[in-house]
Amino acid sequence: MTVAQGAVHLTDIVKRFSADGPTILENVSLSVQPGEFVSLVGASGCGKSTLLNIIAGLETTTTGQVELAGPPTLMFQEPALMPWLTAGRNIELALELTGVPRSQRKARAQELLELVHLERSYKQRPHELSGGMRQRVAIARALAQGRSVLLMDEPFAALDAITRDFLHEEITRIWQETGITIIFVTHNVREAVRLSQRVLLMSSRPGRIIREWEVGSEEPWRTDSTYSSYVSELAEEITTNLREEIVRHAV
Amino acid sequence: MPSDTGTSGLNPSDQAAARASVAPTDLKRLESGLDALETPRTEQRKFSAFLFTLLSPIIAIVAILLIWQVVIWLQWQPSYIIPSPSDVWTALGKQVEAEILWQATFNSISRAIKGFILALIIATPIGVALGLNRTLRSIFGPILTGLQQLPSVAWVPAAIIWFGLSDATIYTVVLLGAVPSIANGLISGIDQIPSIILRAGQVLGARGLDRVRHIVLPAAWPGYLAGLEQGWAFAWRSLMAAELIAVSPALGPGLGQMLDNGRSLGDMALIIGSIFMILAVGVLVERIVFAPLRRRTLMNRGLLR
C-alpha cells in the first residue's frame, strides 16, 4: 500500500519491551493526514514517547503496522545540538547527512536560520544561545532534513513560560509556512489545544488512544476574542477526561 | 486559574489579546529582544592574562635555579655529585660544539612524533571499535588496560632480540607505550557521550562511518584529547627508555643516547643537562600543542571556567 507524502498510518500497534513484560502500547491505531497538526496528550507512563520513537524508527513494534511515505524527523525536549558545532554548522550537518551538496549547504542553512529568526546566530555556539534560541536552532535543523513529517516529543517542556509562549507562535507560523505534518506529544493540555487541529487523549498502562477532539482552528477565528474562551473550555473538558483516567490508577 | 502551564502569569483572554495584537514583524522584534536579554554575555580574555599563563612556568624555573645555586654555594657535595648550573650549561655547550645536542634533540623529537602519529593511526580504530561494541570491549578491554599498566620499557629486551638495535625496536617500544593510552582515552570519551547526542545523530541519519566521523569522534573529543596527551607522554617516556638502552652508532644520536653517554663517562653535568633537555621538550610540547588544543576545546563547548 502506498502512503501519501506527509501521511502517517498506524494500525494496531502493540509494544512490549520484553515478551512477558507489561504492555506499553495496546492496539494503537492512528491516521494522520498530510499537513495535519495532531497532539498526543496523556499522563506519565502512557507510552506517548514510545509511540513517537516507533514512528521515528528508533524503536520496533511488537506487532502492528507503521506506514509512512518516508522517514520522519524527531525533536526532543532537549535541543540536542552538537556542542562542538556552531548553530549554522549544526544545520549544515543535517543537510550533509541528507545528501545536500556542499555548495548549497551554507545558503540553505542561512535561509533556515532566517526562518526561525536567528539569521545573526550562524556563528554562535550552542552554549552561547539561550534555551529558546537553541530549541529554534533544533527546529531549523529538523526542517533541514527536508522530511514531510515532524515528530515533537515535549519540545517546549523545559522552557520558561515567556519563551514557550513565543515558540508556540513560532511553531504555528512555521507549520503554516511549510505545510509539514506535525505529531506533537505533550502533557500540557492547553498547549495541545492551542497548537493543534486534533487532540488525542491516551490512557496509561497500557497506552491506548481513548478519545479525540477536533479543535476548530480556522485562521480568522483564531484572532477573535471568543477563541480564547473556546480554547479554555475545550482544555477544561480534556483535562477532566485526563483526570478521570489518572484517578482510575488510584489505590 | 485554569490548568495552564502553571507558570504563566497571564489569564487566557489576556494571552489571546496579546497574540491578536502581535503582527509578524513585531513577533520578530519581540523575539530578538528576548534573545538579547537571555543570551549570556561573554567577556574577552585579556592578552596580558594569556601572556601570564604562557610565561608563568618561568617563575618556577627561576626558583629552582636559585635553590640549586644556593646548594652549590653551600659546598655541600662535590661537583661530580651535584654539578653547578654553570657546569651543566658548559656541558651542554660542549655537546653543541660537537654538533650532537641539536642533532640528538631533533632525532628524538622526530622519532617521538613519527611514533606518536603511528600510535594514533593504530589506536583510533581500536578505540572506536571497543568504545562502540560491548562484546569487543569485554574481550579486548582488559588486555588493553593491562598493557597500559605495564611499563613499556619491559618490552625493550624482547624488542632487541626480535629486531636488533634498529629503529623497529625503538618504535615497537614507543607504540606499546602510546597505543593503549590513546585507545583507552578514546573509549572513555565515547562512554561519556550523552545518549541524547547519539539519538540526535540517529535521527539525523548518521550511520556507519558517517556516524563515527560526524558524531562519535567529535563528541568523544575531550576524552580522546586527554588520551592523546597521555599517549604523547607515554611515547616520549618510552622513547627515552628505549634510546637509553638501545645504543648503537647505526641509530644515530638521541637524547637518551646522550644521557647514556654521560653515564658511561661519569659526566654528571652531561647527565643533568640531558635530563633537562628531555624535560624541556616535554614541557614545550604540552605548552605549544596540547594546552592550546585543550583550551580551545573547552572554550568551544562552553566548559571553560
XYZ file of C-alpha atoms in Angstrom:
556
model
C 0.000 0.000 0.000
C 1.327 3.422 -0.843
C 1.021 6.223 1.629
C 0.744 9.869 0.638
C 3.730 12.095 1.358
C 3.290 13.510 4.856
C 0.679 10.978 5.961
C 1.152 8.577 8.875
C -0.898 5.409 9.338
C -0.576 3.254 12.423
C -2.531 0.027 12.626
C -2.955 -1.935 15.871
C 0.437 -1.085 17.306
C 1.350 -3.263 20.292
C 4.579 -2.703 22.198
C 6.169 -4.747 24.961
C 9.828 -4.308 25.871
C 10.132 -7.999 26.747
C 7.994 -10.995 25.829
C 6.438 -11.362 29.295
C 6.762 -7.679 30.217
C 3.916 -5.204 30.659
C 2.110 -3.941 27.582
C 3.270 -0.383 26.921
C 1.076 0.260 23.916
C -2.105 -1.686 23.197
C -3.722 -1.659 19.767
C -2.926 1.920 18.915
C -4.316 2.930 15.564
C -3.954 6.400 14.167
C -4.261 8.091 10.803
C -2.700 11.476 10.286
C -3.370 13.409 7.084
C -0.617 15.260 5.212
C -0.112 18.719 6.715
C -2.123 17.954 9.819
C -1.105 19.095 13.313
C -2.015 16.390 15.826
C -1.275 16.351 19.558
C -0.990 13.324 21.803
C -1.846 14.078 25.423
C -1.535 11.764 28.379
C -0.194 11.323 31.872
C 3.243 9.876 32.530
C 3.614 6.258 31.512
C 1.059 6.365 28.716
C 3.707 5.427 26.171
C 3.402 8.606 24.122
C 7.166 8.986 23.791
C 7.489 5.290 22.923
C 4.868 5.782 20.228
C 6.862 8.687 18.746
C 10.048 6.626 18.835
C 8.240 3.843 16.984
C 7.058 6.253 14.287
C 10.604 7.670 14.108
C 12.016 4.174 13.644
C 14.094 4.331 16.834
C 12.016 1.526 18.389
C 10.455 -1.548 16.872
C 6.861 -2.641 17.373
C 5.933 -5.969 18.943
C 3.055 -6.284 16.485
C 1.233 -3.834 14.266
C 1.995 -1.764 11.237
C 3.582 1.634 10.712
C 3.118 3.201 7.302
C 4.926 6.312 6.196
C 5.985 7.680 2.809
C 9.496 8.360 4.097
C 11.401 8.648 7.341
C 10.143 11.406 9.666
C 12.292 13.667 11.796
C 12.133 13.905 15.574
C 12.686 16.704 18.077
C 13.330 16.093 21.755
C 12.684 18.024 24.933
C 16.378 18.953 24.838
C 17.651 20.756 21.751
C 20.367 18.038 21.414
C 22.532 20.297 19.285
C 26.109 19.178 18.717
C 28.044 21.302 21.234
C 31.203 21.361 19.110
C 29.453 22.952 16.119
C 28.131 26.475 15.624
C 24.384 26.947 15.080
C 24.951 27.210 11.335
C 27.171 24.133 11.228
C 24.634 22.116 13.176
C 22.133 22.776 10.411
C 24.745 22.077 7.740
C 25.477 18.701 9.327
C 21.804 17.770 8.927
C 21.938 18.965 5.314
C 25.113 16.970 4.642
C 23.658 13.785 6.107
C 20.548 14.234 3.948
C 22.794 14.479 0.889
C 22.602 18.201 0.092
C 25.718 19.111 -1.947
C 28.359 21.197 -0.201
C 27.899 24.242 -2.427
C 24.270 24.675 -1.371
C 24.603 23.991 2.329
C 25.674 27.356 3.645
C 22.988 29.341 1.841
C 20.316 26.835 2.846
C 21.445 26.913 6.499
C 21.263 30.709 6.455
C 17.739 30.505 4.990
C 16.622 28.116 7.704
C 18.111 30.347 10.407
C 16.134 33.237 8.936
C 13.004 31.122 9.099
C 13.431 30.764 12.887
C 14.514 34.425 13.212
C 18.111 33.604 14.093
C 19.852 34.899 10.987
C 22.556 36.549 13.095
C 23.392 33.426 15.097
C 25.125 31.423 12.377
C 28.495 31.587 14.104
C 27.273 31.228 17.678
C 27.818 28.013 19.537
C 25.009 26.278 21.430
C 26.331 27.345 24.834
C 26.202 30.976 23.730
C 22.481 30.734 22.964
C 19.510 30.840 25.334
C 17.299 27.764 25.788
C 14.638 29.131 23.444
C 17.182 30.019 20.769
C 18.705 26.553 20.968
C 15.297 24.962 20.525
C 14.716 27.186 17.465
C 18.036 26.036 16.001
C 16.826 22.484 16.659
C 13.632 23.285 14.724
C 15.713 24.661 11.842
C 17.908 21.557 11.935
C 14.848 19.285 11.850
C 13.479 21.225 8.870
C 16.882 20.970 7.166
C 16.299 17.259 6.766
C 13.504 18.072 4.341
C 11.181 15.439 5.812
C 7.433 15.768 5.443
C 6.628 14.612 8.980
C 7.923 16.300 12.138
C 7.567 14.442 15.442
C 7.936 16.580 18.561
C 8.454 14.996 21.958
C 7.513 17.619 24.582
C 9.751 20.116 22.793
C 8.846 23.116 24.941
C 8.541 21.430 28.349
C 11.923 22.632 29.584
C 11.432 26.279 28.600
C 10.224 29.181 30.727
C 6.678 30.499 30.213
C 7.616 33.599 28.198
C 9.859 31.670 25.830
C 7.345 28.867 25.464
C 4.690 31.405 24.518
C 6.902 32.742 21.714
C 7.745 29.282 20.495
C 4.056 28.408 20.282
C 3.581 31.252 17.815
C 6.811 30.337 16.084
C 5.873 26.685 15.516
C 2.369 27.654 14.346
C 3.882 30.056 11.814
C 6.438 27.500 10.612
C 3.773 24.816 10.323
C 1.638 27.153 8.204
C 4.576 28.270 6.050
C 5.997 24.809 5.366
C 2.860 22.638 5.292
C 4.716 19.955 7.262
C 2.779 17.288 9.185
C 3.342 17.609 12.940
C 2.709 14.990 15.619
C 3.190 16.706 18.935
C 3.489 14.933 22.277
C 2.823 16.922 25.430
C 1.432 16.643 28.939
C 0.193 20.204 28.704
C -3.456 20.103 27.595
C -3.728 23.831 26.935
C -0.629 23.737 24.748
C -2.134 20.870 22.763
C -5.435 22.691 22.230
C -3.753 25.944 21.370
C -1.458 24.453 18.748
C -3.137 21.537 17.086
C -6.102 20.678 14.914
C -6.763 17.418 16.674
C -6.032 16.307 20.242
C -5.780 12.608 21.133
C -6.008 11.534 24.756
C -4.060 8.449 25.742
C -4.684 6.167 28.705
C -1.820 4.895 30.826
C -0.655 1.315 31.413
C -1.349 0.140 28.823
C -1.246 3.104 26.478
C -4.285 3.370 24.252
C -5.933 6.240 22.441
C -9.198 6.663 24.352
C -10.687 9.850 22.935
C -10.093 12.513 20.387
C -11.231 16.084 19.891
C -11.220 18.252 16.796
C -10.066 21.774 17.519
C -11.680 24.494 15.414
C -8.719 26.401 14.094
C -9.876 28.436 11.115
C -7.374 31.236 10.844
C -9.576 34.374 11.096
C -11.306 32.938 14.123
C -8.007 32.351 15.940
C -7.599 36.090 16.441
C -11.235 36.522 17.568
C -11.896 37.214 21.253
C -14.312 34.279 21.516
C -11.474 31.934 20.513
C -9.725 32.074 23.863
C -12.827 31.081 25.800
C -13.321 28.231 23.330
C -9.739 27.096 23.955
C -10.279 27.316 27.724
C -13.475 25.282 27.629
C -12.039 22.607 25.404
C -8.888 22.384 27.527
C -11.093 22.099 30.613
C -13.047 19.252 29.060
C -9.922 17.348 28.011
C -8.334 17.926 31.427
C -11.443 16.462 33.109
C -11.094 13.358 30.953
C -7.386 13.152 31.640
C -8.015 13.351 35.397
C -10.644 10.627 35.232
C -8.046 8.477 33.519
C -5.467 9.250 36.222
C -7.941 8.563 39.051
C -8.527 5.105 37.607
C -4.981 4.223 38.735
C -5.509 5.387 42.335
C -5.108 2.712 45.013
C -6.622 29.887 37.333
C -7.250 27.276 34.680
C -4.817 24.427 34.335
C -2.351 26.164 32.104
C 1.367 25.663 32.345
C 1.220 26.721 35.963
C 3.881 29.345 35.446
C 2.213 31.751 33.042
C 1.027 34.909 34.742
C -1.448 35.910 32.056
C -5.020 34.749 32.087
C -6.260 33.110 28.870
C -8.090 36.127 27.479
C -5.033 38.316 28.006
C -2.936 35.760 26.178
C -5.330 35.751 23.268
C -5.411 39.546 23.220
C -1.642 39.719 23.290
C -1.399 37.225 20.480
C -4.018 39.036 18.460
C -2.127 42.306 18.720
C 1.223 40.869 17.661
C 1.890 41.243 13.958
C 4.569 39.020 12.371
C 7.222 41.766 12.292
C 6.507 42.590 15.928
C 6.948 38.948 16.845
C 10.332 39.046 15.201
C 11.300 42.173 17.149
C 9.929 40.774 20.402
C 11.867 37.599 19.846
C 15.015 39.498 19.067
C 14.595 41.463 22.319
C 14.067 38.277 24.297
C 17.081 36.663 22.653
C 19.255 39.641 23.581
C 18.056 39.508 27.195
C 18.614 35.786 27.516
C 21.925 35.436 25.758
C 24.769 35.048 28.219
C 27.364 37.777 27.882
C 30.883 36.645 27.295
C 33.988 38.566 28.157
C 37.087 38.611 26.017
C 40.171 37.256 27.724
C 42.864 39.855 28.169
C 46.109 39.428 26.253
C 48.107 40.018 29.436
C 46.298 37.100 31.083
C 47.197 34.918 28.112
C 50.829 36.020 28.331
C 50.865 35.253 32.039
C 49.668 31.645 31.609
C 52.227 31.183 28.868
C 55.150 32.554 30.837
C 54.179 31.674 34.415
C 56.156 28.365 34.446
C 59.309 30.512 34.152
C 58.748 31.609 37.758
C 59.143 28.025 38.925
C 62.223 27.505 36.747
C 63.906 30.605 38.177
C 63.074 29.471 41.729
C 64.564 26.021 41.129
C 67.741 27.523 39.633
C 68.094 29.814 42.655
C 67.734 26.993 45.183
C 70.163 24.899 43.160
C 72.755 27.697 43.095
C 72.349 28.191 46.856
C 73.064 24.469 47.395
C 76.243 24.835 45.283
C 77.362 27.897 47.265
C 76.974 25.892 50.470
C 79.531 23.406 49.031
C 77.523 20.555 50.471
C 78.545 17.982 47.838
C 81.443 17.828 45.339
C 80.650 18.845 41.750
C 80.789 15.292 40.407
C 77.778 14.521 42.610
C 75.902 17.801 42.222
C 77.238 19.923 39.350
C 76.510 23.640 39.368
C 74.112 25.248 36.854
C 77.132 26.698 35.034
C 78.771 23.222 34.829
C 75.616 21.886 33.197
C 75.481 24.872 30.870
C 79.117 24.247 29.830
C 78.487 20.516 29.350
C 75.553 21.269 27.048
C 77.681 23.862 25.256
C 80.313 21.189 24.549
C 77.607 18.976 23.044
C 76.561 21.860 20.805
C 80.175 22.320 19.672
C 80.464 18.591 18.962
C 77.278 19.010 16.856
C 75.483 16.416 18.961
C 72.946 18.346 21.041
C 70.658 19.749 18.330
C 71.036 16.644 16.198
C 70.121 14.434 19.177
C 67.161 16.645 20.135
C 65.932 16.724 16.554
C 66.296 12.939 16.167
C 64.454 12.229 19.400
C 61.609 14.622 18.657
C 61.184 13.326 15.130
C 61.165 9.715 16.374
C 58.613 10.611 19.020
C 56.383 12.407 16.508
C 56.566 9.553 13.996
C 55.871 7.005 16.714
C 53.027 9.102 18.084
C 51.365 9.515 14.696
C 51.676 5.783 14.044
C 50.185 5.117 17.511
C 47.328 7.496 16.704
C 46.563 5.675 13.464
C 46.587 2.286 15.211
C 44.799 3.335 18.411
C 41.899 5.270 16.880
C 40.121 2.361 15.144
C 40.758 0.185 18.203
C 39.254 2.847 20.474
C 36.216 3.347 18.235
C 35.569 -0.389 17.920
C 35.905 -1.064 21.645
C 34.035 2.120 22.558
C 31.008 1.255 20.444
C 30.886 -2.540 20.722
C 30.240 -4.100 24.118
C 31.285 -7.592 23.052
C 34.645 -6.477 21.658
C 35.145 -4.375 24.771
C 34.634 -7.268 27.157
C 37.016 -9.445 25.137
C 39.868 -6.978 24.499
C 39.284 -4.251 27.094
C 41.178 -5.943 29.946
C 44.191 -6.653 27.712
C 44.314 -3.020 26.673
C 44.105 -1.801 30.258
C 46.763 -4.331 31.258
C 49.075 -3.066 28.524
C 48.529 0.464 29.771
C 49.612 -0.565 33.270
C 52.719 -2.337 32.017
C 55.763 -0.043 31.703
C 56.671 -0.286 28.037
C 60.397 -0.415 28.945
C 59.671 -4.014 29.887
C 59.430 -4.704 26.145
C 62.927 -3.403 25.361
C 64.811 -6.720 25.879
C 62.275 -8.627 23.799
C 62.272 -5.988 21.060
C 66.077 -6.029 20.892
C 66.038 -9.807 20.403
C 63.328 -9.566 17.740
C 64.557 -6.543 15.805
C 68.155 -5.997 16.920
C 69.417 -2.466 17.589
C 67.242 -0.848 14.960
C 64.532 1.764 14.573
C 61.989 -1.058 14.659
C 62.960 -1.772 18.271
C 62.510 1.851 19.246
C 59.138 2.206 17.501
C 57.853 -1.067 18.966
C 58.504 0.233 22.457
C 57.014 3.651 21.685
C 53.863 2.098 20.200
C 53.372 -0.278 23.104
C 53.609 2.759 25.365
C 51.304 5.115 23.472
C 48.631 2.967 21.791
C 46.875 1.739 24.965
C 46.698 5.261 26.428
C 45.225 6.779 23.282
C 42.750 3.924 22.784
C 41.636 3.990 26.415
C 41.229 7.780 26.325
C 39.032 7.473 23.259
C 36.978 4.688 24.861
C 36.303 6.766 27.960
C 35.484 9.738 25.725
C 32.909 7.610 23.898
C 31.484 6.401 27.220
C 30.908 9.993 28.258
C 28.881 10.987 25.187
C 25.388 11.971 26.388
C 22.898 9.480 24.955
C 20.758 12.338 23.605
C 23.615 13.258 21.223
C 23.737 9.696 19.882
C 19.952 9.657 19.449
C 20.080 13.008 17.671
C 22.736 11.553 15.371
C 20.447 8.604 14.666
C 17.548 10.923 13.826
C 19.853 12.903 11.521
C 20.556 9.667 9.675
C 24.236 9.317 10.593
C 25.194 5.687 10.058
C 28.396 3.675 9.819
C 31.476 5.766 9.031
C 29.406 8.968 8.846
C 28.307 8.317 12.402
C 31.887 7.822 13.583
C 33.196 10.867 11.717
C 30.400 13.369 12.390
C 29.019 12.267 15.747
C 31.138 9.797 17.728
C 34.651 11.218 17.267
C 33.791 14.903 17.751
C 31.507 14.090 20.692
C 34.240 11.971 22.300
C 36.940 14.555 21.541
C 37.525 15.850 25.115
C 38.302 12.335 26.378
C 40.174 11.491 23.192
C 42.336 14.587 23.622
C 43.160 13.599 27.212
C 44.164 10.184 25.858
C 46.339 11.800 23.182
C 48.061 13.920 25.780
C 48.755 10.908 27.939
C 49.736 8.929 24.847
C 52.286 11.580 23.932
C 53.745 11.485 27.454
C 53.987 7.693 27.267
C 55.523 7.824 23.787
C 58.158 10.310 24.963
C 58.990 8.331 28.108
C 59.137 5.011 26.255
C 61.332 6.566 23.592
C 63.791 7.839 26.182
C 63.916 4.428 27.867
C 64.450 2.707 24.502
C 67.152 5.174 23.454
C 68.886 4.774 26.790
C 69.078 1.005 26.410
C 69.354 0.565 22.655
C 72.557 2.489 21.984
C 74.163 1.870 18.619
C 76.023 4.026 16.104
C 73.564 2.809 13.470
C 70.729 4.575 15.293
C 72.435 7.970 15.397
C 72.354 10.299 18.380
C 69.289 10.891 20.529
C 68.675 12.500 23.904
C 68.541 9.055 25.528
C 71.869 8.104 23.981
C 73.323 11.424 25.143
C 72.183 10.582 28.655
C 73.757 7.106 28.414
C 76.931 8.713 27.126
C 77.038 10.876 30.278
C 76.575 7.776 32.411
C 79.421 5.844 30.765
C 81.746 8.876 31.010
C 80.720 9.534 34.611
C 79.934 13.090 33.487
C 77.282 14.243 35.966
C 76.911 17.655 34.299
C 76.058 15.968 30.990
C 73.602 13.645 32.729
C 71.761 16.543 34.360
C 71.936 18.526 31.123
C 70.383 15.629 29.168
C 67.625 15.281 31.755
C 66.865 18.985 31.369
C 66.644 18.667 27.613
C 64.233 15.731 27.923
C 62.147 17.693 30.414
C 62.201 20.847 28.292
C 60.904 19.026 25.212
C 58.053 17.544 27.280
C 57.067 20.912 28.728
C 57.288 22.705 25.376
C 55.096 20.152 23.590
C 52.498 20.423 26.366
C 52.554 24.243 26.187
C 52.655 24.640 22.424
C 50.442 21.747 21.277
C 48.209 20.328 23.982
C 47.439 23.298 26.229
C 46.039 25.439 23.369
C 44.080 22.455 21.962
C 42.587 21.723 25.356
C 41.711 25.357 25.896
C 40.047 25.686 22.528
C 38.060 22.501 23.045
C 36.739 23.648 26.401
C 36.002 27.138 25.125
C 34.108 25.916 22.060
C 31.905 23.759 24.222
C 31.372 26.386 26.906
C 33.138 24.283 29.520
C 35.822 26.789 30.456
C 35.526 28.282 33.911
